[in-house]
Amino acid sequence: IIRFPESSWPNPLRKQNRKMLVPKVYNNVIGDLFFFSSKANKDFFLGSKKKENIIYCNDIRYEDWWKKKFLKNRKKKVFTIVVATRIPVDYYFPKNSYVKYVKDIMEIASEIKKIKIIFKTHPHSGENKILLNVLNNFEKNLWEVNNNHPLYLANNADICISFITSACFDFISMKKPTIEYFR
């Protein structure tokens, strides 16, 4: 397992992100090889944990040679929208905004033929219960929840939407039209 945890954050220092509700150390950051853009990036996710196989590098996940690993030939059958989400947090992304975004996207999708909305939830959030409460009000053939990597999902998308998440950088790097929702 190769991990690039939050490599799109230029400065993931806790003192620069005091309002973020993140654990002091992530317990579920597993991997065989870690690529970090800086020591601050490593400290943000692993704290003082000693890990072998750490490489400090640029954001290589956006290099063409790496992105090609996520490309595949696509047979277009339906218009596909990928939506990268994140769990609501009261002080900057309230639950009512989250629910409104999902409902708005699904109501529009309900009016269009041959469309599929793919929701990519944030890997550290556990937001599926909130998301499914909204999605279950819509036809199941319109949507799916998929946990593939955003680079892979973007390759198969016609347009991408992001709810305040760094996945928008993944979408843009794949040259997909990208909308960042922020309320």
Short mmCIF file of C-alpha atoms in Angstrom, two decimals:
data_model
loop_
_atom_site.label_atom_id
_atom_site.label_comp_id
_atom_site.label_asym_id
_atom_site.label_seq_id
_atom_site.Cartn_x
_atom_site.Cartn_y
_atom_site.Cartn_z
CA ILE A 1 0.00 0.00 0.00
CA ILE A 2 1.44 3.34 -1.08
CA ARG A 3 0.03 6.35 0.76
CA PHE A 4 0.10 10.01 -0.22
CA PRO A 5 -1.82 11.34 2.79
CA GLU A 6 -2.98 14.90 2.11
CA SER A 7 -0.12 15.55 -0.26
CA SER A 8 -2.11 18.41 -1.76
CA TRP A 9 -1.88 20.44 1.44
CA PRO A 10 1.06 22.80 1.02
CA ASN A 11 1.43 23.33 4.78
CA PRO A 12 -0.42 20.79 6.92
CA LEU A 13 0.90 22.11 10.22
CA ARG A 14 -1.54 21.87 13.12
CA LYS A 15 -0.77 25.43 14.21
CA GLN A 16 -1.94 26.62 10.77
CA ASN A 17 -5.11 24.53 10.97
CA ARG A 18 -6.16 24.94 14.59
CA LYS A 19 -9.87 24.85 13.87
CA MET A 20 -9.70 21.54 12.07
CA LEU A 21 -11.23 18.78 14.14
CA VAL A 22 -8.51 16.24 13.52
CA PRO A 23 -7.10 13.74 15.95
CA LYS A 24 -3.70 14.40 17.44
CA VAL A 25 -2.46 11.38 15.50
CA TYR A 26 -4.38 9.40 12.92
CA ASN A 27 -4.65 5.80 14.06
CA ASN A 28 -5.69 4.34 10.73
CA VAL A 29 -2.90 5.65 8.52
CA ILE A 30 -1.62 2.34 7.28
CA GLY A 31 0.74 1.64 4.46
CA ASP A 32 3.91 -0.03 3.31
CA LEU A 33 5.38 3.09 1.75
CA PHE A 34 4.59 6.73 2.53
CA PHE A 35 5.22 9.71 0.26
CA PHE A 36 5.13 13.02 2.11
CA SER A 37 5.76 16.43 0.64
CA SER A 38 7.41 17.65 3.87
CA LYS A 39 8.27 16.69 7.44
CA ALA A 40 5.30 18.79 8.58
CA ASN A 41 3.08 16.63 6.37
CA LYS A 42 4.49 13.48 8.01
CA ASP A 43 4.10 14.92 11.52
CA PHE A 44 0.51 15.94 10.82
CA PHE A 45 -0.52 12.36 10.05
CA LEU A 46 1.86 10.21 12.00
CA GLY A 47 2.91 12.48 14.86
CA SER A 48 6.01 11.08 16.52
CA LYS A 49 5.24 7.53 15.38
CA LYS A 50 8.31 5.92 13.92
CA LYS A 51 7.63 4.58 10.47
CA GLU A 52 10.01 3.01 8.03
CA ASN A 53 9.74 3.52 4.32
CA ILE A 54 9.01 7.25 4.28
CA ILE A 55 10.06 9.20 1.21
CA TYR A 56 9.95 12.99 1.08
CA CYS A 57 9.15 14.22 -2.42
CA ASN A 58 7.07 16.65 -4.41
CA ASP A 59 3.40 15.99 -5.05
CA ILE A 60 4.18 13.17 -7.45
CA ARG A 61 0.59 12.01 -7.49
CA TYR A 62 -0.06 14.76 -10.05
CA GLU A 63 2.78 13.77 -12.38
CA ASP A 64 1.62 12.43 -15.74
CA TRP A 65 3.44 9.11 -15.34
CA TRP A 66 1.49 8.44 -12.12
CA LYS A 67 -1.91 9.63 -13.35
CA LYS A 68 -1.66 7.29 -16.35
CA LYS A 69 -1.95 4.39 -13.90
CA PHE A 70 -5.56 5.45 -13.27
CA LEU A 71 -6.56 5.82 -16.91
CA LYS A 72 -8.56 3.27 -18.78
CA ASN A 73 -10.48 3.23 -22.01
CA ARG A 74 -13.99 4.36 -21.39
CA LYS A 75 -17.13 3.42 -23.25
CA LYS A 76 -19.52 6.27 -22.70
CA LYS A 77 -23.00 5.05 -21.79
CA VAL A 78 -24.23 7.67 -19.34
CA PHE A 79 -23.27 11.16 -18.30
CA THR A 80 -21.31 10.70 -15.08
CA ILE A 81 -20.83 13.18 -12.25
CA VAL A 82 -18.41 12.37 -9.46
CA VAL A 83 -19.06 14.12 -6.15
CA ALA A 84 -16.31 14.09 -3.51
CA THR A 85 -17.80 14.76 -0.10
CA ARG A 86 -16.65 15.36 3.44
CA ILE A 87 -18.43 15.02 6.73
CA PRO A 88 -20.29 18.10 7.94
CA VAL A 89 -18.61 20.12 10.71
CA ASP A 90 -20.67 22.84 12.41
CA TYR A 91 -18.18 25.68 12.36
CA TYR A 92 -17.43 25.65 8.62
CA PHE A 93 -19.64 23.13 6.81
CA PRO A 94 -22.97 22.60 8.61
CA LYS A 95 -25.04 19.47 8.09
CA ASN A 96 -27.89 21.44 6.51
CA SER A 97 -25.49 22.60 3.75
CA TYR A 98 -24.32 19.03 3.18
CA VAL A 99 -27.87 17.72 2.92
CA LYS A 100 -28.91 20.61 0.64
CA TYR A 101 -26.00 19.97 -1.76
CA VAL A 102 -26.77 16.26 -2.04
CA LYS A 103 -30.52 16.90 -2.49
CA ASP A 104 -29.93 19.60 -5.11
CA ILE A 105 -27.59 17.39 -7.12
CA MET A 106 -29.97 14.44 -6.95
CA GLU A 107 -33.06 16.49 -7.83
CA ILE A 108 -31.32 17.79 -10.95
CA ALA A 109 -30.12 14.27 -11.81
CA SER A 110 -33.69 13.00 -11.47
CA GLU A 111 -34.71 15.26 -14.37
CA ILE A 112 -31.99 14.01 -16.76
CA LYS A 113 -31.93 10.75 -18.70
CA LYS A 114 -28.84 8.56 -18.83
CA ILE A 115 -27.03 10.08 -15.87
CA LYS A 116 -25.15 8.56 -12.94
CA ILE A 117 -23.99 10.36 -9.79
CA ILE A 118 -21.06 8.73 -8.02
CA PHE A 119 -20.43 9.87 -4.46
CA LYS A 120 -16.89 9.49 -3.13
CA THR A 121 -16.92 9.92 0.63
CA HIS A 122 -13.95 11.26 2.57
CA PRO A 123 -11.80 8.34 3.77
CA HIS A 124 -11.57 9.51 7.40
CA SER A 125 -15.13 10.65 7.96
CA GLY A 126 -17.74 7.94 8.39
CA GLU A 127 -20.44 10.07 6.79
CA ASN A 128 -22.24 7.23 5.00
CA LYS A 129 -25.26 7.27 7.34
CA ILE A 130 -25.96 10.96 6.59
CA LEU A 131 -25.39 10.49 2.87
CA LEU A 132 -27.54 7.37 2.56
CA ASN A 133 -30.39 9.01 4.49
CA VAL A 134 -30.61 11.53 1.65
CA LEU A 135 -29.82 9.22 -1.27
CA ASN A 136 -32.40 6.61 -0.29
CA ASN A 137 -35.10 9.14 -1.26
CA PHE A 138 -34.02 8.84 -4.90
CA GLU A 139 -34.03 6.02 -7.43
CA LYS A 140 -31.13 3.66 -6.81
CA ASN A 141 -30.17 3.54 -10.50
CA LEU A 142 -29.23 7.25 -10.37
CA TRP A 143 -26.50 7.02 -7.75
CA GLU A 144 -23.81 4.95 -6.12
CA VAL A 145 -21.28 5.37 -3.33
CA ASN A 146 -17.82 4.39 -4.54
CA ASN A 147 -14.57 4.46 -2.58
CA ASN A 148 -12.14 4.19 -5.48
CA HIS A 149 -9.41 6.83 -5.65
CA PRO A 150 -10.55 10.28 -6.89
CA LEU A 151 -8.03 10.09 -9.79
CA TYR A 152 -9.62 6.87 -11.00
CA LEU A 153 -13.17 8.18 -10.57
CA ALA A 154 -12.35 11.45 -12.33
CA ASN A 155 -11.05 9.57 -15.34
CA ASN A 156 -14.52 8.11 -15.85
CA ALA A 157 -16.42 11.33 -15.10
CA ASP A 158 -17.82 14.03 -17.36
CA ILE A 159 -17.81 16.59 -14.55
CA CYS A 160 -16.68 16.56 -10.91
CA ILE A 161 -17.99 18.29 -7.80
CA SER A 162 -16.15 18.70 -4.51
CA PHE A 163 -17.51 19.56 -1.05
CA ILE A 164 -14.57 21.39 0.53
CA THR A 165 -12.05 18.61 -0.02
CA SER A 166 -8.63 18.36 -1.60
CA ALA A 167 -10.07 15.82 -4.06
CA CYS A 168 -10.80 18.87 -6.23
CA PHE A 169 -7.04 18.95 -6.99
CA ASP A 170 -7.22 15.33 -8.12
CA PHE A 171 -10.13 16.18 -10.42
CA ILE A 172 -8.42 19.21 -11.89
CA SER A 173 -5.20 17.27 -12.43
CA MET A 174 -7.22 14.85 -14.60
CA LYS A 175 -8.39 17.87 -16.64
CA LYS A 176 -12.04 17.46 -15.69
CA PRO A 177 -14.45 20.38 -15.26
CA THR A 178 -14.62 20.78 -11.49
CA ILE A 179 -17.01 22.65 -9.22
CA GLU A 180 -16.11 23.33 -5.59
CA TYR A 181 -19.20 23.70 -3.39
CA PHE A 182 -18.74 25.98 -0.41
CA ARG A 183 -21.47 27.66 1.59
#
